[in-house]
mmCIF file of C-alpha atoms and ligand atoms in Angstrom:
data_model
loop_
_atom_site.group_PDB
_atom_site.id
_atom_site.type_symbol
_atom_site.label_atom_id
_atom_site.label_comp_id
_atom_site.label_asym_id
_atom_site.label_seq_id
_atom_site.Cartn_x
_atom_site.Cartn_y
_atom_site.Cartn_z
ATOM 1 C CA UNK A 1203 123.237 92.490 70.123
ATOM 2 C CA UNK A 1204 122.558 95.864 68.479
ATOM 3 C CA UNK A 1205 119.732 94.355 66.502
ATOM 4 C CA UNK A 1206 118.228 92.848 69.640
ATOM 5 C CA UNK A 1207 118.330 96.229 71.365
ATOM 6 C CA UNK A 1208 116.608 97.822 68.393
ATOM 7 C CA UNK A 1209 113.915 95.142 68.440
ATOM 8 C CA UNK A 1210 113.448 95.626 72.144
ATOM 9 C CA UNK A 1211 113.066 99.369 71.669
ATOM 10 C CA UNK A 1212 110.401 98.789 69.051
ATOM 11 C CA UNK A 1213 108.620 96.390 71.405
ATOM 12 C CA UNK A 1214 108.870 99.003 74.153
ATOM 13 C CA UNK A 1215 107.432 101.683 71.897
ATOM 14 C CA UNK A 1216 104.405 99.460 71.308
ATOM 15 C CA UNK A 1217 104.057 98.779 75.021
ATOM 16 C CA UNK A 1218 104.737 95.073 74.618
ATOM 17 C CA UNK A 1219 107.426 94.743 77.231
ATOM 18 C CA UNK A 1220 108.658 96.679 80.215
ATOM 19 C CA UNK A 1221 112.182 96.800 81.549
ATOM 20 C CA UNK A 1222 113.090 95.820 85.076
ATOM 21 C CA UNK A 1223 116.754 95.824 85.952
ATOM 22 C CA UNK A 1224 117.662 95.353 82.315
ATOM 23 C CA UNK A 1225 115.450 92.270 81.860
ATOM 24 C CA UNK A 1226 112.538 92.418 79.465
ATOM 25 C CA UNK A 1227 109.283 91.459 81.137
ATOM 26 C CA UNK A 1228 106.108 90.639 79.225
ATOM 27 C CA UNK A 1229 103.172 92.984 79.783
ATOM 28 C CA UNK A 1230 101.081 90.209 81.314
ATOM 29 C CA UNK A 1231 103.818 89.357 83.832
ATOM 30 C CA UNK A 1232 104.323 93.001 84.764
ATOM 31 C CA UNK A 1233 100.637 93.469 85.571
ATOM 32 C CA UNK A 1234 100.572 90.186 87.539
ATOM 33 C CA UNK A 1235 103.536 91.517 89.565
ATOM 34 C CA UNK A 1236 101.665 94.784 90.245
ATOM 35 C CA UNK A 1237 98.606 92.761 91.336
ATOM 36 C CA UNK A 1238 100.932 90.769 93.621
ATOM 37 C CA UNK A 1239 102.268 94.053 95.014
ATOM 38 C CA UNK A 1240 98.738 95.220 95.838
ATOM 39 C CA UNK A 1241 98.002 91.851 97.511
ATOM 40 C CA UNK A 1242 101.237 92.270 99.524
ATOM 41 C CA UNK A 1243 99.901 95.664 100.640
ATOM 42 C CA UNK A 1244 96.395 94.505 101.658
ATOM 43 C CA UNK A 1245 95.128 91.334 100.004
ATOM 44 C CA UNK A 1246 91.560 91.593 101.353
ATOM 45 C CA UNK A 1247 91.319 95.142 99.910
ATOM 46 C CA UNK A 1248 92.498 93.869 96.531
ATOM 47 C CA UNK A 1249 90.600 90.553 96.153
ATOM 48 C CA UNK A 1250 87.640 91.457 98.416
ATOM 49 C CA UNK A 1251 88.046 88.227 100.416
ATOM 50 C CA UNK A 1252 86.600 88.236 103.923
ATOM 51 C CA UNK A 1253 88.672 90.233 106.428
ATOM 52 C CA UNK A 1254 90.200 88.071 109.163
ATOM 53 C CA UNK A 1255 88.928 88.982 112.636
ATOM 54 C CA UNK A 1256 91.608 87.460 114.893
ATOM 55 C CA UNK A 1257 95.384 88.013 114.963
ATOM 56 C CA UNK A 1258 97.449 85.991 112.468
ATOM 57 C CA UNK A 1259 98.854 82.959 114.374
ATOM 58 C CA UNK A 1260 102.441 84.011 113.512
ATOM 59 C CA UNK A 1261 101.923 87.604 114.648
ATOM 60 C CA UNK A 1262 104.072 87.939 117.778
ATOM 61 C CA UNK A 1263 102.740 91.211 119.242
ATOM 62 C CA UNK A 1264 100.033 90.717 121.857
ATOM 63 C CA UNK A 1265 97.143 93.212 121.890
ATOM 64 C CA UNK A 1266 99.037 95.286 119.344
ATOM 65 C CA UNK A 1267 97.512 98.244 117.545
ATOM 66 C CA UNK A 1268 98.242 96.440 114.269
ATOM 67 C CA UNK A 1269 96.751 93.085 115.216
ATOM 68 C CA UNK A 1270 93.475 91.554 113.925
ATOM 69 C CA UNK A 1271 93.018 92.000 110.140
ATOM 70 C CA UNK A 1272 96.098 94.259 109.882
ATOM 71 C CA UNK A 1273 98.322 91.438 111.158
ATOM 72 C CA UNK A 1274 97.453 89.357 108.054
ATOM 73 C CA UNK A 1275 98.923 91.905 105.631
ATOM 74 C CA UNK A 1276 102.295 90.787 104.232
ATOM 75 C CA UNK A 1277 103.637 94.286 104.748
ATOM 76 C CA UNK A 1278 102.832 94.183 108.481
ATOM 77 C CA UNK A 1279 105.359 91.381 109.134
ATOM 78 C CA UNK A 1280 107.773 91.958 106.247
ATOM 79 C CA UNK A 1281 107.702 95.758 105.837
ATOM 80 C CA UNK A 1282 107.126 98.310 103.082
ATOM 81 C CA UNK A 1283 110.886 98.167 102.448
ATOM 82 C CA UNK A 1284 110.755 94.318 102.312
ATOM 83 C CA UNK A 1285 113.441 94.197 105.014
ATOM 84 C CA UNK A 1286 111.296 93.248 108.032
ATOM 85 C CA UNK A 1287 113.218 93.546 111.304
ATOM 86 C CA UNK A 1288 116.306 94.763 109.435
ATOM 87 C CA UNK A 1289 114.453 97.777 107.982
ATOM 88 C CA UNK A 1290 112.117 100.588 109.031
ATOM 89 C CA UNK A 1291 110.065 98.196 111.209
ATOM 90 C CA UNK A 1292 113.060 97.346 113.400
ATOM 91 C CA UNK A 1293 111.442 99.420 116.152
ATOM 92 C CA UNK A 1294 108.171 101.136 117.014
ATOM 93 C CA UNK A 1295 104.569 99.894 116.973
ATOM 94 C CA UNK A 1296 105.052 97.861 113.797
ATOM 95 C CA UNK A 1297 108.107 95.933 115.035
ATOM 96 C CA UNK A 1298 107.644 92.138 114.965
ATOM 97 C CA UNK A 1299 111.250 90.881 114.836
ATOM 98 C CA UNK A 1300 110.355 88.905 111.684
ATOM 99 C CA UNK A 1301 112.815 88.885 108.787
ATOM 100 C CA UNK A 1302 112.046 90.527 105.473
ATOM 101 C CA UNK A 1303 111.331 88.961 102.089
ATOM 102 C CA UNK A 1304 114.319 90.534 100.327
ATOM 103 C CA UNK A 1305 116.378 87.316 100.536
ATOM 104 C CA UNK A 1306 113.618 85.534 98.584
ATOM 105 C CA UNK A 1307 114.045 87.842 95.562
ATOM 106 C CA UNK A 1308 115.042 85.763 92.545
ATOM 107 C CA UNK A 1309 113.871 82.464 94.087
ATOM 108 C CA UNK A 1310 111.640 80.032 92.204
ATOM 109 C CA UNK A 1311 108.090 81.471 92.419
ATOM 110 C CA UNK A 1312 106.697 77.933 92.970
ATOM 111 C CA UNK A 1313 108.766 77.616 96.172
ATOM 112 C CA UNK A 1314 107.552 80.993 97.409
ATOM 113 C CA UNK A 1315 103.953 80.068 96.572
ATOM 114 C CA UNK A 1316 104.301 76.866 98.654
ATOM 115 C CA UNK A 1317 105.495 78.952 101.645
ATOM 116 C CA UNK A 1318 102.239 80.884 101.678
ATOM 117 C CA UNK A 1319 100.253 77.699 102.283
ATOM 118 C CA UNK A 1320 102.713 76.372 104.899
ATOM 119 C CA UNK A 1321 102.104 76.084 108.631
ATOM 120 C CA UNK A 1322 103.612 79.509 109.396
ATOM 121 C CA UNK A 1323 101.531 81.463 106.900
ATOM 122 C CA UNK A 1324 98.464 79.246 106.551
ATOM 123 C CA UNK A 1325 96.576 81.328 103.989
ATOM 124 C CA UNK A 1326 93.505 79.373 102.797
ATOM 125 C CA UNK A 1327 92.202 79.306 99.233
ATOM 126 C CA UNK A 1328 89.219 81.359 100.367
ATOM 127 C CA UNK A 1329 91.669 84.061 101.473
ATOM 128 C CA UNK A 1330 94.159 83.845 98.618
ATOM 129 C CA UNK A 1331 93.240 81.910 95.473
ATOM 130 C CA UNK A 1332 95.947 79.945 93.654
ATOM 131 C CA UNK A 1333 96.150 82.816 91.147
ATOM 132 C CA UNK A 1334 96.597 85.314 93.992
ATOM 133 C CA UNK A 1335 99.359 83.169 95.506
ATOM 134 C CA UNK A 1336 101.064 82.945 92.094
ATOM 135 C CA UNK A 1337 100.926 86.745 91.712
ATOM 136 C CA UNK A 1338 102.334 87.240 95.229
ATOM 137 C CA UNK A 1339 105.142 84.780 94.520
ATOM 138 C CA UNK A 1340 105.948 86.605 91.282
ATOM 139 C CA UNK A 1341 106.035 89.911 93.152
ATOM 140 C CA UNK A 1342 108.375 88.518 95.827
ATOM 141 C CA UNK A 1343 110.614 86.816 93.247
ATOM 142 C CA UNK A 1344 110.744 89.471 90.516
ATOM 143 C CA UNK A 1345 108.992 92.613 91.726
ATOM 144 C CA UNK A 1346 110.921 93.775 94.767
ATOM 145 C CA UNK A 1347 112.799 97.030 94.485
ATOM 146 C CA UNK A 1348 115.947 97.954 96.420
ATOM 147 C CA UNK A 1349 114.190 100.854 98.131
ATOM 148 C CA UNK A 1350 117.467 102.316 99.453
ATOM 149 C CA UNK A 1351 118.128 103.571 95.906
ATOM 150 C CA UNK A 1352 115.025 105.768 96.092
ATOM 151 C CA UNK A 1353 114.251 106.440 99.774
ATOM 152 C CA UNK A 1354 116.762 107.685 102.364
ATOM 153 C CA UNK A 1355 117.138 106.187 105.868
ATOM 154 C CA UNK A 1356 114.815 108.928 107.247
ATOM 155 C CA UNK A 1357 111.975 107.871 104.911
ATOM 156 C CA UNK A 1358 112.427 110.905 102.637
ATOM 157 C CA UNK A 1359 112.526 110.395 98.898
ATOM 158 C CA UNK A 1360 115.859 110.843 97.127
ATOM 159 C CA UNK A 1361 113.914 111.821 93.973
ATOM 160 C CA UNK A 1362 113.426 115.213 92.333
ATOM 161 C CA UNK A 1363 110.234 116.871 93.610
ATOM 162 C CA UNK A 1364 110.139 119.463 90.802
ATOM 163 C CA UNK A 1365 109.949 116.701 88.206
ATOM 164 C CA UNK A 1366 107.515 114.860 90.464
ATOM 165 C CA UNK A 1367 105.151 117.842 90.428
ATOM 166 C CA UNK A 1368 104.962 117.739 86.620
ATOM 167 C CA UNK A 1369 104.260 113.993 86.695
ATOM 168 C CA UNK A 1370 101.699 114.348 89.481
ATOM 169 C CA UNK A 1371 99.780 117.210 87.905
ATOM 170 C CA UNK A 1372 99.484 115.356 84.593
ATOM 171 C CA UNK A 1373 99.006 111.758 85.779
ATOM 172 C CA UNK A 1374 97.485 111.828 89.250
ATOM 173 C CA UNK A 1375 95.781 115.156 89.940
ATOM 174 C CA UNK A 1376 92.684 114.201 87.909
ATOM 175 C CA UNK A 1377 91.729 111.826 90.705
ATOM 176 C CA UNK A 1378 93.648 113.267 93.675
ATOM 177 C CA UNK A 1379 93.550 117.060 92.997
ATOM 178 C CA UNK A 1380 96.759 119.129 92.726
ATOM 179 C CA UNK A 1381 96.970 119.306 96.542
ATOM 180 C CA UNK A 1382 96.329 115.542 96.971
ATOM 181 C CA UNK A 1383 93.134 116.208 98.947
ATOM 182 C CA UNK A 1384 90.393 115.567 96.394
ATOM 183 C CA UNK A 1385 89.828 111.959 97.584
ATOM 184 C CA UNK A 1386 88.637 112.806 101.072
ATOM 185 C CA UNK A 1387 89.477 109.452 102.706
ATOM 186 C CA UNK A 1388 93.045 109.559 101.436
ATOM 187 C CA UNK A 1389 94.740 112.970 101.744
ATOM 188 C CA UNK A 1390 98.097 112.043 100.242
ATOM 189 C CA UNK A 1391 100.132 114.365 102.484
ATOM 190 C CA UNK A 1392 99.040 112.371 105.537
ATOM 191 C CA UNK A 1393 100.784 109.158 104.469
ATOM 192 C CA UNK A 1394 103.668 110.820 102.640
ATOM 193 C CA UNK A 1395 106.067 110.790 105.580
ATOM 194 C CA UNK A 1396 106.432 107.038 105.052
ATOM 195 C CA UNK A 1397 108.392 107.133 101.804
ATOM 196 C CA UNK A 1398 108.604 103.338 101.527
ATOM 197 C CA UNK A 1399 104.807 102.959 101.718
ATOM 198 C CA UNK A 1400 104.282 105.687 99.133
ATOM 199 C CA UNK A 1401 106.877 104.171 96.803
ATOM 200 C CA UNK A 1402 105.215 100.751 97.050
ATOM 201 C CA UNK A 1403 101.772 102.208 96.301
ATOM 202 C CA UNK A 1404 102.991 104.373 93.422
ATOM 203 C CA UNK A 1405 104.787 101.403 91.814
ATOM 204 C CA UNK A 1406 102.001 98.845 92.313
ATOM 205 C CA UNK A 1407 98.796 100.853 92.700
ATOM 206 C CA UNK A 1408 96.224 101.011 95.494
ATOM 207 C CA UNK A 1409 94.508 97.716 96.492
ATOM 208 C CA UNK A 1410 91.053 97.363 94.974
ATOM 209 C CA UNK A 1411 91.175 100.731 93.159
ATOM 210 C CA UNK A 1412 91.541 101.548 89.477
ATOM 211 C CA UNK A 1413 94.655 103.597 90.205
ATOM 212 C CA UNK A 1414 97.550 103.147 87.780
ATOM 213 C CA UNK A 1415 100.698 101.206 88.749
ATOM 214 C CA UNK A 1416 103.869 102.988 87.634
ATOM 215 C CA UNK A 1417 106.210 100.021 87.854
ATOM 216 C CA UNK A 1418 106.563 99.589 84.083
ATOM 217 C CA UNK A 1419 108.280 103.000 83.932
ATOM 218 C CA UNK A 1420 111.740 103.949 85.196
ATOM 219 C CA UNK A 1421 111.430 103.712 88.991
ATOM 220 C CA UNK A 1422 113.040 107.151 89.373
ATOM 221 C CA UNK A 1423 109.702 108.549 88.160
ATOM 222 C CA UNK A 1424 108.015 106.944 91.176
ATOM 223 C CA UNK A 1425 110.733 108.365 93.448
ATOM 224 C CA UNK A 1426 110.201 111.847 91.943
ATOM 225 C CA UNK A 1427 106.451 111.488 92.590
ATOM 226 C CA UNK A 1428 107.085 110.503 96.216
ATOM 227 C CA UNK A 1429 109.374 113.553 96.639
ATOM 228 C CA UNK A 1430 106.531 115.787 95.457
ATOM 229 C CA UNK A 1431 103.924 113.995 97.634
ATOM 230 C CA UNK A 1432 106.175 114.679 100.630
ATOM 231 C CA UNK A 1433 105.716 118.441 100.126
ATOM 232 C CA UNK A 1434 101.919 118.172 100.593
ATOM 233 C CA UNK A 1435 100.225 119.459 103.752
ATOM 234 C CA UNK A 1436 99.857 116.661 106.333
ATOM 235 C CA UNK A 1437 96.142 117.349 106.849
HETATM 236 C C1 HEC B 690 102.024 87.428 110.882
HETATM 237 C C2 HEC B 690 103.299 87.564 110.257
HETATM 238 C C3 HEC B 690 103.469 87.226 108.808
HETATM 239 C C4 HEC B 690 102.681 87.614 107.758
HETATM 240 C C5 HEC B 690 101.414 88.432 107.790
HETATM 241 C C6 HEC B 690 103.314 87.126 106.566
HETATM 242 N N1 HEC B 690 104.457 86.462 106.881
HETATM 243 FE FE1 HEC B 690 105.853 85.737 105.571
HETATM 244 N N2 HEC B 690 106.942 85.018 107.108
HETATM 245 C C7 HEC B 690 106.607 85.122 108.447
HETATM 246 C C8 HEC B 690 107.559 84.358 109.229
HETATM 247 C C9 HEC B 690 107.545 84.221 110.747
HETATM 248 C C10 HEC B 690 108.480 83.809 108.312
HETATM 249 C C11 HEC B 690 109.650 82.907 108.613
HETATM 250 C C12 HEC B 690 110.846 83.749 108.894
HETATM 251 C C13 HEC B 690 112.002 82.919 109.369
HETATM 252 O O1 HEC B 690 112.305 81.915 108.720
HETATM 253 O O2 HEC B 690 112.560 83.281 110.382
HETATM 254 C C14 HEC B 690 108.088 84.266 106.984
HETATM 255 C C15 HEC B 690 108.784 83.985 105.822
HETATM 256 C C16 HEC B 690 108.410 84.439 104.571
HETATM 257 C C17 HEC B 690 109.202 84.275 103.359
HETATM 258 C C18 HEC B 690 110.567 83.613 103.277
HETATM 259 C C19 HEC B 690 111.645 84.634 103.519
HETATM 260 C C20 HEC B 690 113.024 84.023 103.459
HETATM 261 O O3 HEC B 690 113.974 84.757 103.156
HETATM 262 O O4 HEC B 690 113.157 82.836 103.719
HETATM 263 C C21 HEC B 690 108.487 84.812 102.334
HETATM 264 C C22 HEC B 690 108.882 84.878 100.870
HETATM 265 C C23 HEC B 690 107.259 85.344 102.895
HETATM 266 N N3 HEC B 690 107.262 85.109 104.251
HETATM 267 C C24 HEC B 690 106.275 85.961 102.165
HETATM 268 C C25 HEC B 690 105.084 86.442 102.707
HETATM 269 C C26 HEC B 690 103.986 86.988 101.922
HETATM 270 C C27 HEC B 690 103.969 87.148 100.408
HETATM 271 C C28 HEC B 690 102.999 87.320 102.804
HETATM 272 C C29 HEC B 690 101.607 87.845 102.516
HETATM 273 C C30 HEC B 690 100.751 87.006 101.697
HETATM 274 C C31 HEC B 690 103.502 87.032 104.129
HETATM 275 N N4 HEC B 690 104.748 86.466 104.037
HETATM 276 C C32 HEC B 690 102.811 87.315 105.293
HETATM 277 C C33 HEC B 690 105.571 85.838 108.970
HETATM 278 C C34 HEC B 690 104.579 86.475 108.242
HETATM 279 C C1 HEC B 691 91.743 106.698 88.552
HETATM 280 C C2 HEC B 691 91.920 107.540 89.704
HETATM 281 C C3 HEC B 691 93.312 107.588 90.303
HETATM 282 C C4 HEC B 691 94.496 107.959 89.693
HETATM 283 C C5 HEC B 691 94.720 108.402 88.244
HETATM 284 C C6 HEC B 691 95.507 107.920 90.733
HETATM 285 N N1 HEC B 691 94.950 107.520 91.913
HETATM 286 FE FE1 HEC B 691 95.934 107.296 93.689
HETATM 287 N N2 HEC B 691 94.235 106.589 94.545
HETATM 288 C C7 HEC B 691 93.011 106.498 93.938
HETATM 289 C C8 HEC B 691 92.040 105.971 94.873
HETATM 290 C C9 HEC B 691 90.565 105.753 94.600
HETATM 291 C C10 HEC B 691 92.749 105.726 96.073
HETATM 292 C C11 HEC B 691 92.226 105.092 97.362
HETATM 293 C C12 HEC B 691 91.518 106.016 98.260
HETATM 294 C C13 HEC B 691 91.122 105.286 99.535
HETATM 295 O O1 HEC B 691 91.774 104.300 99.901
HETATM 296 O O2 HEC B 691 90.178 105.741 100.158
HETATM 297 C C14 HEC B 691 94.125 106.120 95.840
HETATM 298 C C15 HEC B 691 95.129 106.048 96.781
HETATM 299 C C16 HEC B 691 96.429 106.514 96.610
HETATM 300 C C17 HEC B 691 97.466 106.459 97.594
HETATM 301 C C18 HEC B 691 97.328 105.883 98.995
HETATM 302 C C19 HEC B 691 96.768 106.888 99.948
HETATM 303 C C20 HEC B 691 96.468 106.312 101.298
HETATM 304 O O3 HEC B 691 95.898 107.041 102.123
HETATM 305 O O4 HEC B 691 96.792 105.156 101.546
HETATM 306 C C21 HEC B 691 98.587 107.019 97.038
HETATM 307 C C22 HEC B 691 99.943 107.184 97.684
HETATM 308 C C23 HEC B 691 98.235 107.424 95.705
HETATM 309 N N3 HEC B 691 96.917 107.116 95.475
HETATM 310 C C24 HEC B 691 99.090 108.052 94.826
HETATM 311 C C25 HEC B 691 98.808 108.272 93.477
HETATM 312 C C26 HEC B 691 99.765 108.773 92.513
HETATM 313 C C27 HEC B 691 101.198 109.185 92.837
HETATM 314 C C28 HEC B 691 99.139 108.787 91.300
HETATM 315 C C29 HEC B 691 99.704 109.156 89.940
HETATM 316 C C30 HEC B 691 100.833 108.362 89.506
HETATM 317 C C31 HEC B 691 97.779 108.327 91.515
HETATM 318 N N4 HEC B 691 97.620 108.033 92.835
HETATM 319 C C32 HEC B 691 96.829 108.253 90.515
HETATM 320 C C33 HEC B 691 92.712 106.871 92.648
HETATM 321 C C34 HEC B 691 93.629 107.297 91.694
#
């Protein structure tokens, strides 16, 4: 046992494996999970497939603000906290009454992949390739985080903002600026009030962008980053 731990630490030091919930995950799998997380966020931003123009057939809100292409995003029906109607989307403009994906964590990825081609979801191969579907299934099966450990019920991070500032200024400010405003289209303070969304993006990266995904590191680092992002000016 001791020897195994030592071996694992050596592997970790060489960046060969990452730890998730005490289970060693190969580097290739971890990056496929992050890709799946970005597809969950906005698949047509990540894989550059054509944006749908009509509401998703399973989207129950008529003439909703989040219809059309937005209604095809996994997060729109299942939530940034993966809890769907039982989580932050239980009410408000995003509410759909649809359950989350949290109960599918740990399930066989092949079963989850089949769901995405079923009558309810109906994603075509032009929208999500078989590799995309496999990455999404891996994310749902092995990549979901229990967000309640990191984000409070009010959407505020439970992390340490002072630590987060150190991480941000060394790892993120090069692209985003120390005030989060350097990328004009995405002032980070503006989206920071939604802690679950920020946590998802920090762990998995931004769809279609060469932004790092922090999920291979201790997730408390992501929570600390979100705490710091939540101190930024909103505009
Ligand atoms: C327009 C709404 C909508 C979108 C978008 C959507 N789903 Fe679903 N999803 C549903 C519905 C409805 C169900 C069935 C829920 C039920 O059984 O009551 C479901 C079920 C699931 C389940 C099974 C959950 C369980 O516990 O049985 C998984 C996993 C899932 N979806 C993953 C995804 C992924 C991944 C995406 C994005 C590629 C996605 N969904 C996009 C509506 C949606
Ligand atoms: C290589 C450059 C780069 C680095 C490094 C980087 N980002 Fe980003 N980030 C981007 C780009 C580009 C976008 C997308 C801007 C857009 O959508 O217009 C983005 C978007 C985001 C968003 C979503 C904003 C929104 O409006 O939806 C968050 C949150 C974010 N970054 C946080 C971080 C954090 C935290 C770090 C450090 C761990 C980081 N980024 C490091 C380039 C970077």
